[in-house]
PDB file of C-alpha atoms in Angstrom:
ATOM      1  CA  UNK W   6     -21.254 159.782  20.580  1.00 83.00           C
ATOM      2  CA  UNK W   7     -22.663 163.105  18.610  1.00 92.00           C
ATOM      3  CA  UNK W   8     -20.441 163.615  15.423  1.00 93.00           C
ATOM      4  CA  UNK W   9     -19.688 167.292  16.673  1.00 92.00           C
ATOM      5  CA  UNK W  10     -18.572 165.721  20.182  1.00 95.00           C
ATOM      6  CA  UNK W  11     -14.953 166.863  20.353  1.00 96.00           C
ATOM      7  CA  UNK W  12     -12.479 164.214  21.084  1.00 97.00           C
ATOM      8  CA  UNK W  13      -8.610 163.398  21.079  1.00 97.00           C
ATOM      9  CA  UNK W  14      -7.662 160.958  18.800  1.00 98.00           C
ATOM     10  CA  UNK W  15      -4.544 158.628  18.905  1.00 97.00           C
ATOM     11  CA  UNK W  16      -2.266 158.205  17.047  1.00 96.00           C
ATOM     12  CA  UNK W  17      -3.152 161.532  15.210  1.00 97.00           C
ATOM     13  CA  UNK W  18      -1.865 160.692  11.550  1.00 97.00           C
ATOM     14  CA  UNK W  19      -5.281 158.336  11.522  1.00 97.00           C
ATOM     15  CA  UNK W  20      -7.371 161.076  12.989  1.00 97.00           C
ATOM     16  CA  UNK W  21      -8.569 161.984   9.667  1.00 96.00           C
ATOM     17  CA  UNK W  22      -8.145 165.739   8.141  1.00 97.00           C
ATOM     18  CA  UNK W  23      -9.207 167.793  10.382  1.00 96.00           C
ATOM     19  CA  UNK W  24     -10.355 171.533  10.214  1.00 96.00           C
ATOM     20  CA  UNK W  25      -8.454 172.889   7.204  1.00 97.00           C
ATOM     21  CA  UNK W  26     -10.091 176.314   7.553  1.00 97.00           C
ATOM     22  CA  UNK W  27      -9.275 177.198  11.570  1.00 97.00           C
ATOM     23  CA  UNK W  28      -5.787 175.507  10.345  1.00 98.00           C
ATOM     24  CA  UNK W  29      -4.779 178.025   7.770  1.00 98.00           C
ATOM     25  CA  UNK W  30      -6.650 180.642  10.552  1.00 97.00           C
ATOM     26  CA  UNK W  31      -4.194 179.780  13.328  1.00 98.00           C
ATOM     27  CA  UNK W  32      -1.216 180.003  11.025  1.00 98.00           C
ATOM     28  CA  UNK W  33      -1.983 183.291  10.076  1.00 98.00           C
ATOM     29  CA  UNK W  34      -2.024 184.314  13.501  1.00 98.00           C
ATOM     30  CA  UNK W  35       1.208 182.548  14.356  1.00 98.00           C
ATOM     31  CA  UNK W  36       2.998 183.403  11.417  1.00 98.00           C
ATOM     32  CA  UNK W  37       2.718 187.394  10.635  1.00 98.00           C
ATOM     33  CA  UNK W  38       5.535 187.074   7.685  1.00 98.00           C
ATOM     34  CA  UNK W  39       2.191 185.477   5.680  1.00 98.00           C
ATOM     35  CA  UNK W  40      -0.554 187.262   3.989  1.00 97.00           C
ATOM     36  CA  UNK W  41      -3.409 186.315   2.646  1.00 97.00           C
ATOM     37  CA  UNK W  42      -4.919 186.472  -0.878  1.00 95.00           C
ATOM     38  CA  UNK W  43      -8.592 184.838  -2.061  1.00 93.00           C
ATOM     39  CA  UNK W  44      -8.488 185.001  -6.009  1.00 88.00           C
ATOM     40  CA  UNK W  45     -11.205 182.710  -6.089  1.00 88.00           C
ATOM     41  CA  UNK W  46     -14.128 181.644  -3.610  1.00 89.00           C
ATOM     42  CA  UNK W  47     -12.826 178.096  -3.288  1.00 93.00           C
ATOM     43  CA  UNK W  48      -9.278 178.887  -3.214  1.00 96.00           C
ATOM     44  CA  UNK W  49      -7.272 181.046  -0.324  1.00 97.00           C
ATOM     45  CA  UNK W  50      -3.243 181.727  -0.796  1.00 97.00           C
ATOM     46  CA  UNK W  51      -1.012 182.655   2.154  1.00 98.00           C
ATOM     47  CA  UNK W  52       2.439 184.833   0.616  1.00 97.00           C
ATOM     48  CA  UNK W  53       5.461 185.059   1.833  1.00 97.00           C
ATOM     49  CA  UNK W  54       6.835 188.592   2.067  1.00 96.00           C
ATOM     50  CA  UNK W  55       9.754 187.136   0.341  1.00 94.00           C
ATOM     51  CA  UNK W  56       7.244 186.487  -2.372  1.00 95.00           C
ATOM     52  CA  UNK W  57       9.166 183.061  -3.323  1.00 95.00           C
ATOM     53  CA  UNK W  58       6.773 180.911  -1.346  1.00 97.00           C
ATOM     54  CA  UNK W  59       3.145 180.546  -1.324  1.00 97.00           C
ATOM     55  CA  UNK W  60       0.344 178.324   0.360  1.00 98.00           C
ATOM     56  CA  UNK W  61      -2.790 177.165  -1.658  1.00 98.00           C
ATOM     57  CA  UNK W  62      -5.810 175.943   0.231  1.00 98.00           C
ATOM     58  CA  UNK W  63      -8.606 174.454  -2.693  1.00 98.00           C
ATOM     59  CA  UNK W  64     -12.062 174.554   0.091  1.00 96.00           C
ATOM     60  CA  UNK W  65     -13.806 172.567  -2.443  1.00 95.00           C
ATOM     61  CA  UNK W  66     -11.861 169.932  -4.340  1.00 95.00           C
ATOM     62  CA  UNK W  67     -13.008 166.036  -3.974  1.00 92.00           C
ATOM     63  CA  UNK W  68     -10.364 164.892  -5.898  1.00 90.00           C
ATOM     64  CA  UNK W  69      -7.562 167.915  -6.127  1.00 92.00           C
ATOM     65  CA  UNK W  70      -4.653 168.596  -3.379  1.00 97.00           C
ATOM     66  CA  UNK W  71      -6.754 170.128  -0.488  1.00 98.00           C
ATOM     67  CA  UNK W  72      -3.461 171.737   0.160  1.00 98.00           C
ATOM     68  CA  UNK W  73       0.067 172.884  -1.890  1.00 98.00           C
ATOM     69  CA  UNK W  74       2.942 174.660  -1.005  1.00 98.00           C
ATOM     70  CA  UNK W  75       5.010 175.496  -3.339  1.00 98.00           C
ATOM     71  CA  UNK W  76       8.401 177.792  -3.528  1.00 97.00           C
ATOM     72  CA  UNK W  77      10.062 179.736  -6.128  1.00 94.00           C
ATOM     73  CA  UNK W  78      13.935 180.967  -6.439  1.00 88.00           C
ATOM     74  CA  UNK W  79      12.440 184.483  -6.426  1.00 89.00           C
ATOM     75  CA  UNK W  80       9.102 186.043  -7.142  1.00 87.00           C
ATOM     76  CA  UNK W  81       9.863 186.145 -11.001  1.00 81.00           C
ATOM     77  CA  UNK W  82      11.498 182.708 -10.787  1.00 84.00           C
ATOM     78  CA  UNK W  83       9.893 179.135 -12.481  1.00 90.00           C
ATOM     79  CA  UNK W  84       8.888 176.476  -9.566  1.00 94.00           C
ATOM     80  CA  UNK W  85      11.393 175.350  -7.957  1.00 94.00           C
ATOM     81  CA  UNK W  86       9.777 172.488  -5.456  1.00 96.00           C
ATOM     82  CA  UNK W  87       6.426 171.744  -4.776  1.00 97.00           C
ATOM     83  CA  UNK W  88       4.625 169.761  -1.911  1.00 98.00           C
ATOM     84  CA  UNK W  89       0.879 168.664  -1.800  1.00 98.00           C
ATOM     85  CA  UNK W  90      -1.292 166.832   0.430  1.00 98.00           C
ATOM     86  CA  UNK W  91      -4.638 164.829  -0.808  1.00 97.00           C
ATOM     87  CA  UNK W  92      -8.016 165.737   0.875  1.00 97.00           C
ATOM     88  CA  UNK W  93      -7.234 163.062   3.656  1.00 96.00           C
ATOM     89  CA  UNK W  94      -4.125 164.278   4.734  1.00 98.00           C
ATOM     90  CA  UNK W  95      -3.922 165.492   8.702  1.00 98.00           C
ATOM     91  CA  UNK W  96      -3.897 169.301   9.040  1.00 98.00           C
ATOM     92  CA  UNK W  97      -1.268 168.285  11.359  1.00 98.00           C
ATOM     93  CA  UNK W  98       0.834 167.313   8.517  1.00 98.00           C
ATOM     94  CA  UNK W  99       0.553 170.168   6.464  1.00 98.00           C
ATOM     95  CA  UNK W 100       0.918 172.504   9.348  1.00 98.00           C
ATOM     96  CA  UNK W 101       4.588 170.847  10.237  1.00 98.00           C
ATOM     97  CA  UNK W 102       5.546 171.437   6.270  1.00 98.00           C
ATOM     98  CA  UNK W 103       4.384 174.977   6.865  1.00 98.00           C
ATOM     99  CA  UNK W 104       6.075 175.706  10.150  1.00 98.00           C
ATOM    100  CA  UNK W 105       9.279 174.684   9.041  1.00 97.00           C
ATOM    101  CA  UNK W 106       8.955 176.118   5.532  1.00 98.00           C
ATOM    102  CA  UNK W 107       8.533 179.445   7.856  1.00 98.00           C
ATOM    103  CA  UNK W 108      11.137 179.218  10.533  1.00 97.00           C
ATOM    104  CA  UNK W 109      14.030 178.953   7.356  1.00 97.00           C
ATOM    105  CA  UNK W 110      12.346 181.848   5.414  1.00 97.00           C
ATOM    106  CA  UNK W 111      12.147 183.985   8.519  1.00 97.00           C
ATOM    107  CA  UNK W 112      15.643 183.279   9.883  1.00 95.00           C
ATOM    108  CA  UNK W 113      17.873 186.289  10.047  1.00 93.00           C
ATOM    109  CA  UNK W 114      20.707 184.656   7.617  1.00 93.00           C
ATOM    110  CA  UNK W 115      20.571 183.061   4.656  1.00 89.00           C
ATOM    111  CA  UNK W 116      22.890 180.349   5.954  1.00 92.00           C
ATOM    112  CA  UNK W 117      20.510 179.996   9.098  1.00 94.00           C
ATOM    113  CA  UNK W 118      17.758 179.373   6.708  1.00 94.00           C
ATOM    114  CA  UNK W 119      19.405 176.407   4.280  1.00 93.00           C
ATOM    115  CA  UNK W 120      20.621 175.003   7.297  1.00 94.00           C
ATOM    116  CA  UNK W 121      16.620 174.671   8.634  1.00 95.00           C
ATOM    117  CA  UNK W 122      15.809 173.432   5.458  1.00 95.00           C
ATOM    118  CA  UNK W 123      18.639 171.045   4.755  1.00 93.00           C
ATOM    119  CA  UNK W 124      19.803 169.705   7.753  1.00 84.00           C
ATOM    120  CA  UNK W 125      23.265 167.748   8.436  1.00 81.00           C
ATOM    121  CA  UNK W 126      22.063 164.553   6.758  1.00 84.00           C
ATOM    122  CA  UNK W 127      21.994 163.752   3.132  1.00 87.00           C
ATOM    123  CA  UNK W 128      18.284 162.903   2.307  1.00 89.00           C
ATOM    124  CA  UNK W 129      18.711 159.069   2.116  1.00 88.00           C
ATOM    125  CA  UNK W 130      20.403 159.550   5.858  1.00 92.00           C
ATOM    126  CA  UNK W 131      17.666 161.876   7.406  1.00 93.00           C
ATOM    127  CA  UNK W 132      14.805 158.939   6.073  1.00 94.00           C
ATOM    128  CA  UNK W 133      16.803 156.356   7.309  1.00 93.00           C
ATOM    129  CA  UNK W 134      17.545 158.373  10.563  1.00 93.00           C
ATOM    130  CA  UNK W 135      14.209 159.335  11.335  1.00 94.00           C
ATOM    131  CA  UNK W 136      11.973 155.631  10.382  1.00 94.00           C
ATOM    132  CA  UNK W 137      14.768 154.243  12.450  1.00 91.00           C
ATOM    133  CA  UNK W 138      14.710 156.423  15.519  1.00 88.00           C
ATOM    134  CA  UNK W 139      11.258 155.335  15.858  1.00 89.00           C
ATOM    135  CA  UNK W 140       9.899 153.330  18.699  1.00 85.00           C
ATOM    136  CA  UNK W 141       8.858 150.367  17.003  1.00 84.00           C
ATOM    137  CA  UNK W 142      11.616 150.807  14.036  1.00 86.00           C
ATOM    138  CA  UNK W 143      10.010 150.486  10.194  1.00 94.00           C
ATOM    139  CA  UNK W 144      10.806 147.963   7.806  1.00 93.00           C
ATOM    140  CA  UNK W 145      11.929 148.386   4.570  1.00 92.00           C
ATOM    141  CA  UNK W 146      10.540 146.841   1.650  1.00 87.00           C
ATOM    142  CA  UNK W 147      12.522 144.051   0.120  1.00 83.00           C
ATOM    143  CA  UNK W 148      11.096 144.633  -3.635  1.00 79.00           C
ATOM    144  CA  UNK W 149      11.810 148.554  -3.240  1.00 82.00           C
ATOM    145  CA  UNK W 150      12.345 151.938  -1.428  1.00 86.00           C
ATOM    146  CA  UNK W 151       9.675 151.887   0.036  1.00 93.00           C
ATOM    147  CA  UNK W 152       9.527 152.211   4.639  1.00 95.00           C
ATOM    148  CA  UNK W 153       6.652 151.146   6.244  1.00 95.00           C
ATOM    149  CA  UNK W 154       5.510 151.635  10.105  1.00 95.00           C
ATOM    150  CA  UNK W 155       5.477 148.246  11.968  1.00 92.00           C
ATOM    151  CA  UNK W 156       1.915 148.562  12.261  1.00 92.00           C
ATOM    152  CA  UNK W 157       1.163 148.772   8.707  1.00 93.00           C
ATOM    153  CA  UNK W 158      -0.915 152.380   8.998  1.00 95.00           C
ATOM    154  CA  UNK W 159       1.720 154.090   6.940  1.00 96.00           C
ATOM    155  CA  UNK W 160       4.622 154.168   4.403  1.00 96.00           C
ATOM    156  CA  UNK W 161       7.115 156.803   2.442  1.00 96.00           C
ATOM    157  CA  UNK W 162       9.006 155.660  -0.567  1.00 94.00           C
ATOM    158  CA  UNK W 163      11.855 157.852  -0.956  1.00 90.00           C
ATOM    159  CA  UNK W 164      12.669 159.533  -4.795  1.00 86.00           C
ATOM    160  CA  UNK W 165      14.996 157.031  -6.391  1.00 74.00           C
ATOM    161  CA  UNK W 166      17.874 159.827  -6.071  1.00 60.00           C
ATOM    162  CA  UNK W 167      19.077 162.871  -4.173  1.00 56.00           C
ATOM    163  CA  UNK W 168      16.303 165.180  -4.514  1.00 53.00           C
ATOM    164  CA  UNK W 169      19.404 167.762  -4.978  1.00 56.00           C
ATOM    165  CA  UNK W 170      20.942 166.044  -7.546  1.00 59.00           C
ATOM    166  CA  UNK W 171      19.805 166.186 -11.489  1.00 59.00           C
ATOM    167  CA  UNK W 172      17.038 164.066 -12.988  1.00 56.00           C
ATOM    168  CA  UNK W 173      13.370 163.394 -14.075  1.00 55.00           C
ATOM    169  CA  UNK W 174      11.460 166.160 -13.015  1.00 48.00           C
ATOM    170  CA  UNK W 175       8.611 163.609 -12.129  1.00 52.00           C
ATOM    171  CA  UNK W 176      10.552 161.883  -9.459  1.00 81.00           C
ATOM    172  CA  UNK W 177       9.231 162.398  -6.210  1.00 92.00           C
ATOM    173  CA  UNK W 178       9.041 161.711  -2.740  1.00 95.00           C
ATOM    174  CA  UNK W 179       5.628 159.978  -1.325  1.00 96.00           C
ATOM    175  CA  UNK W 180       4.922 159.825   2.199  1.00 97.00           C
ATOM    176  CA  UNK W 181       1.098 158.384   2.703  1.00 97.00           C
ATOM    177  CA  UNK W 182      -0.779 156.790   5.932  1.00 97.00           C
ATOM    178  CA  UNK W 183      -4.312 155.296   6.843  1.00 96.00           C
ATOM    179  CA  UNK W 184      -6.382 152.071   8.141  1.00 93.00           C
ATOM    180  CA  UNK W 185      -3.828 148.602   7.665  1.00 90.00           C
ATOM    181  CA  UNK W 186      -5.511 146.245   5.256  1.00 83.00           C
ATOM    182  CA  UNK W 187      -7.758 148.811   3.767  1.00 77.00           C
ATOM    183  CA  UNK W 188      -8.364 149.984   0.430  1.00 82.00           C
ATOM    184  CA  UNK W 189      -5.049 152.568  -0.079  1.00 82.00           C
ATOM    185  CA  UNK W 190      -7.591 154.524  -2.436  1.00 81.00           C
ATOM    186  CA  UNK W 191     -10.535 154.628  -0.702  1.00 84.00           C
ATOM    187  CA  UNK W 192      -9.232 155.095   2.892  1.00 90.00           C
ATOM    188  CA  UNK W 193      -5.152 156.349   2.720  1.00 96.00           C
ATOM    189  CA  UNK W 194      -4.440 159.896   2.375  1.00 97.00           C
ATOM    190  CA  UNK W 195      -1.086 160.734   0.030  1.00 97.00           C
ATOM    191  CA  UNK W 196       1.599 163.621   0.289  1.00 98.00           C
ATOM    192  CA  UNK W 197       3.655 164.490  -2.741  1.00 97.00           C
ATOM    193  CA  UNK W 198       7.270 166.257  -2.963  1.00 97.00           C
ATOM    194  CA  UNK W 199       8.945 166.770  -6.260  1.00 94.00           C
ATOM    195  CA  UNK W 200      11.997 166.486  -7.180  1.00 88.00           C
ATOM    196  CA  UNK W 201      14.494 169.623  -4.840  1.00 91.00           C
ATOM    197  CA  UNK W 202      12.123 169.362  -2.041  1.00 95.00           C
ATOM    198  CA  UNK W 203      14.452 170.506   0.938  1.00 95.00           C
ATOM    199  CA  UNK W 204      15.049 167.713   3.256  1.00 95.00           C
ATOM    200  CA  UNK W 205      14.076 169.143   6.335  1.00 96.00           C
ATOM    201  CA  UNK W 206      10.464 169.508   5.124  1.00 97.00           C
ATOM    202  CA  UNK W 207      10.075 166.317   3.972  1.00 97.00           C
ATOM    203  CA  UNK W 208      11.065 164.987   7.466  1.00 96.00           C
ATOM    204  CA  UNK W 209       8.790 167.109   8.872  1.00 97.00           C
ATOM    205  CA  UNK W 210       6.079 165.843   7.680  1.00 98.00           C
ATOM    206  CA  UNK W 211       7.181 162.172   8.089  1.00 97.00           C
ATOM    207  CA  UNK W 212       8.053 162.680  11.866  1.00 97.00           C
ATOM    208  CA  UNK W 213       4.048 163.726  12.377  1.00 97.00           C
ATOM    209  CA  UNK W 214       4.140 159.819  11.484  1.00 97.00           C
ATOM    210  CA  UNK W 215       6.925 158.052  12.840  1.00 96.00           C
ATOM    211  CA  UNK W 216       6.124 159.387  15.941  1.00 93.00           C
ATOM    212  CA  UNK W 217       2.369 160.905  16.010  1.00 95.00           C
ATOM    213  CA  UNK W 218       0.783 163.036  18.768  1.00 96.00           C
ATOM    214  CA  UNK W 219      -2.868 162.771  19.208  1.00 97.00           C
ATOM    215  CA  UNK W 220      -4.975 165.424  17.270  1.00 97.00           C
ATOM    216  CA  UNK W 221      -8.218 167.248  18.680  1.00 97.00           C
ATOM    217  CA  UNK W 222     -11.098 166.267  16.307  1.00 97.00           C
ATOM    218  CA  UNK W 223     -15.072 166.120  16.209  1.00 96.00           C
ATOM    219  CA  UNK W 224     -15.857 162.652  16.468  1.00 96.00           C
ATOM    220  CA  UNK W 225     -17.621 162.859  12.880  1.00 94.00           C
ATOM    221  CA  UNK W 226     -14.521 163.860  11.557  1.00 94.00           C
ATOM    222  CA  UNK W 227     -12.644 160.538  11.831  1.00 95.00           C
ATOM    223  CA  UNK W 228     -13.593 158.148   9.503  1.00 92.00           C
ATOM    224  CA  UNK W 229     -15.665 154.885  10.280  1.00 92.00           C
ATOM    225  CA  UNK W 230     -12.756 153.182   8.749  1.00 91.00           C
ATOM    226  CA  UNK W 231     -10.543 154.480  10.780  1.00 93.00           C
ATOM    227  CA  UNK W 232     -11.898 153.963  14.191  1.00 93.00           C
ATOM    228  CA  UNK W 233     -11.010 150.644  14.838  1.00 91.00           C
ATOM    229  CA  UNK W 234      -7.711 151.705  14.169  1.00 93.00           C
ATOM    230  CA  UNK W 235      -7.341 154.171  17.065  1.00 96.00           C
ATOM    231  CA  UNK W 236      -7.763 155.322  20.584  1.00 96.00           C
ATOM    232  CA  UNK W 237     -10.666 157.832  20.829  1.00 96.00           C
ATOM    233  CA  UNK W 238     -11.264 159.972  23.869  1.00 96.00           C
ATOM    234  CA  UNK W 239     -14.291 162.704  24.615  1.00 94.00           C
ATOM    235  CA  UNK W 240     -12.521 165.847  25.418  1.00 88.00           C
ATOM    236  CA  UNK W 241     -14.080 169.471  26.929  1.00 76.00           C
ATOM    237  CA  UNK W 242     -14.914 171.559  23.888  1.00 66.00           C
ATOM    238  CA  UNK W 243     -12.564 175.417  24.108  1.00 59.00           C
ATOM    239  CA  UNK W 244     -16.058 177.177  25.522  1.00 53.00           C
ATOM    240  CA  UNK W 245     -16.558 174.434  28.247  1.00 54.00           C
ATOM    241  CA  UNK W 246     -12.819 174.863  28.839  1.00 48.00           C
ATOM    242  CA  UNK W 247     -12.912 178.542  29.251  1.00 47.00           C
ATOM    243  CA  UNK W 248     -16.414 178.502  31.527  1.00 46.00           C
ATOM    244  CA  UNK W 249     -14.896 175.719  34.081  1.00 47.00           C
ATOM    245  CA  UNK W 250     -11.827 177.350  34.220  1.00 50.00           C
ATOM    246  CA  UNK W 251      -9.994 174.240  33.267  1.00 47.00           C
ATOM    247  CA  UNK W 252      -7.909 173.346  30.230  1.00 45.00           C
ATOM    248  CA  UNK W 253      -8.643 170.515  27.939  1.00 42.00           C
ATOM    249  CA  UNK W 254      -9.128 167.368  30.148  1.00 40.00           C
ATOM    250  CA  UNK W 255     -10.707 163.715  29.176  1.00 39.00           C
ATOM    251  CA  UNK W 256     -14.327 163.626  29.844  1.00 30.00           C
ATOM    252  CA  UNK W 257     -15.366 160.433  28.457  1.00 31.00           C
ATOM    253  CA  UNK W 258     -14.276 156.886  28.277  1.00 36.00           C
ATOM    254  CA  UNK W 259     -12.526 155.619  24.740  1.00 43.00           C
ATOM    255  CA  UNK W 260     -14.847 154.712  22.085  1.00 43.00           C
ATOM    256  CA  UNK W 261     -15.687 150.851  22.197  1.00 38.00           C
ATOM    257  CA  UNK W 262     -13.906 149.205  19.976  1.00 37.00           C
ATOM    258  CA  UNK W 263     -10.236 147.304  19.142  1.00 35.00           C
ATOM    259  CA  UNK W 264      -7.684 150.070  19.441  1.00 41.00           C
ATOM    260  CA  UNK W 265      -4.040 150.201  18.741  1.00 39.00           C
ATOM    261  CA  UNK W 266      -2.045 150.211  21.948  1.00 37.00           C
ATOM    262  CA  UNK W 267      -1.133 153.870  22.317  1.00 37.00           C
ATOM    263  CA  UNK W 268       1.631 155.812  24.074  1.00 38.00           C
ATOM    264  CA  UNK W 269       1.716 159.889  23.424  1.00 41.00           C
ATOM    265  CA  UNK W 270       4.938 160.848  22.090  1.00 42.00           C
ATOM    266  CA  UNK W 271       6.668 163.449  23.961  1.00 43.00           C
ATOM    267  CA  UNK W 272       7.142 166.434  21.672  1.00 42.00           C
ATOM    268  CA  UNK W 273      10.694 166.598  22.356  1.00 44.00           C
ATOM    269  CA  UNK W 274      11.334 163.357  20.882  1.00 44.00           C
ATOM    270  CA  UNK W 275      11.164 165.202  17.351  1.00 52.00           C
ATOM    271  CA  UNK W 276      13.621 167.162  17.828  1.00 46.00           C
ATOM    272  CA  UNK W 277      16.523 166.034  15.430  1.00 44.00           C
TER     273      UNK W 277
END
């Protein structure tokens, strides 16, 4: 298979990064409350029109976040939380931060808003509600915090208090994923939240986990460490789509290889 052979690949927090550029492109056109601002070639910023929030996209970091989101109690304000995501970390992930970051900024009320971002659970209760509403429940660690999936391909160790409540700056919330048995440095990708991250966005981005959908990639895009690890399938590129007349349908068989046993997720299910 080409490495710019597009393909589906299950379960999508293993898929690799993905295409941070047409990413941050499609959220501009789905979220017109952003704006965009390029200070630097290798770095572009999407604004709130709140001005108290504000994505950062680094193009060219190897060892930086590729991505942070950060928010402020108002645009003269000190940092109040802050979120990033390694160079490894699924655009999918990022992108469910993001949504949700913008559904609570852009609600009408400001009560509407902390709702979206806190929820009705305390934090420790929307962790343990979402790892244990999963199909194949996680386990928790005896030794620590620390959840992992079942099939060991990823983990999220809670901060060691209420993210609401006072203490250490440093303590934060890490939610990271890749390849069982491999080299967590090498191979995992890692997503931060400091301490008064809101809830809601924190399960966000675990629920792209607990219960992943696949993710559209180019087969060069997934890792070769990764591959055993998944279920890959050829798919019709959007221009081969658009000529047929057809939408996005399989076209190939799944990469040889051993493959974890895969069932797509209805969307649906993440609704909490």
């Amino acid at each position: 298979m080409n490495p710019d052979t597009p393909v589906r690949v299950a379960p999508g927090h293993l898929a690799g990064p993905g295409n941070a550029e047409a990413a941050l492109e499609d959220f501009f056109e789905s979220c017109p409350t952003w704006s965009r601002w390029r200070p630097y070639d290798e770095t572009t910023l999407a604004l709130h029109e709140r001005l108290t929030a504000v994505i950062e996209l680094d193009h060219e970091t190897t060892e930086n976040p590729r991505w942070t989101i950060a928010s402020y109690q108002s645009p003269v304000d000190e940092l109040a939380w802050q979120a990033t995501f390694c160079t490894r970390t699924p655009v999918e992930i990022v992108m469910a931060v993001a949504h949700r970051l913008t559904a609570a900024l852009d609600s009408p009320s400001r009560l509407a808003g902390e709702d979206l971002l806190w929820g009705g659970h305390s934090y420790e209760d929307a962790v343990r509600h979402a790892v244990e509403g999963a199909d194949v429940p996680w386990e928790q660690a005896v030794d620590s915090r620390q959840w992992r999936r079942a099939d060991g391909t990823a983990a999220i160790t809670p901060a060691s208090h209420d993210p609401w409540a006072p203490g250490p700056a440093e303590s934060v919330t890490t939610l990271s994923g890749g390849p069982s048995g491999s080299d967590r440095e090498q191979h995992w990708w890692t997503a931060t939240f400091t301490q008064h991250t809101p809830t809601a966005l924190i399960i966000a981005a675990l629920d792209e986990v607990v219960e992943p959908l696949p993710a559209d990639r180019e087969f060069g895009q997934v890792s070769e460490a990764n591959r055993a690890h998944v279920h890959i399938e050829a798919r019709r590129s959007r221009a081969a789509s658009a000529t047929s007349g057809g939408g996005v349908p399989v076209i190939g068989a799944a990469v040889p290889g051993t493959a974890l046993a895969y069932t797509p997720t209805d969307p649906a299910r993440r609704s909490r």
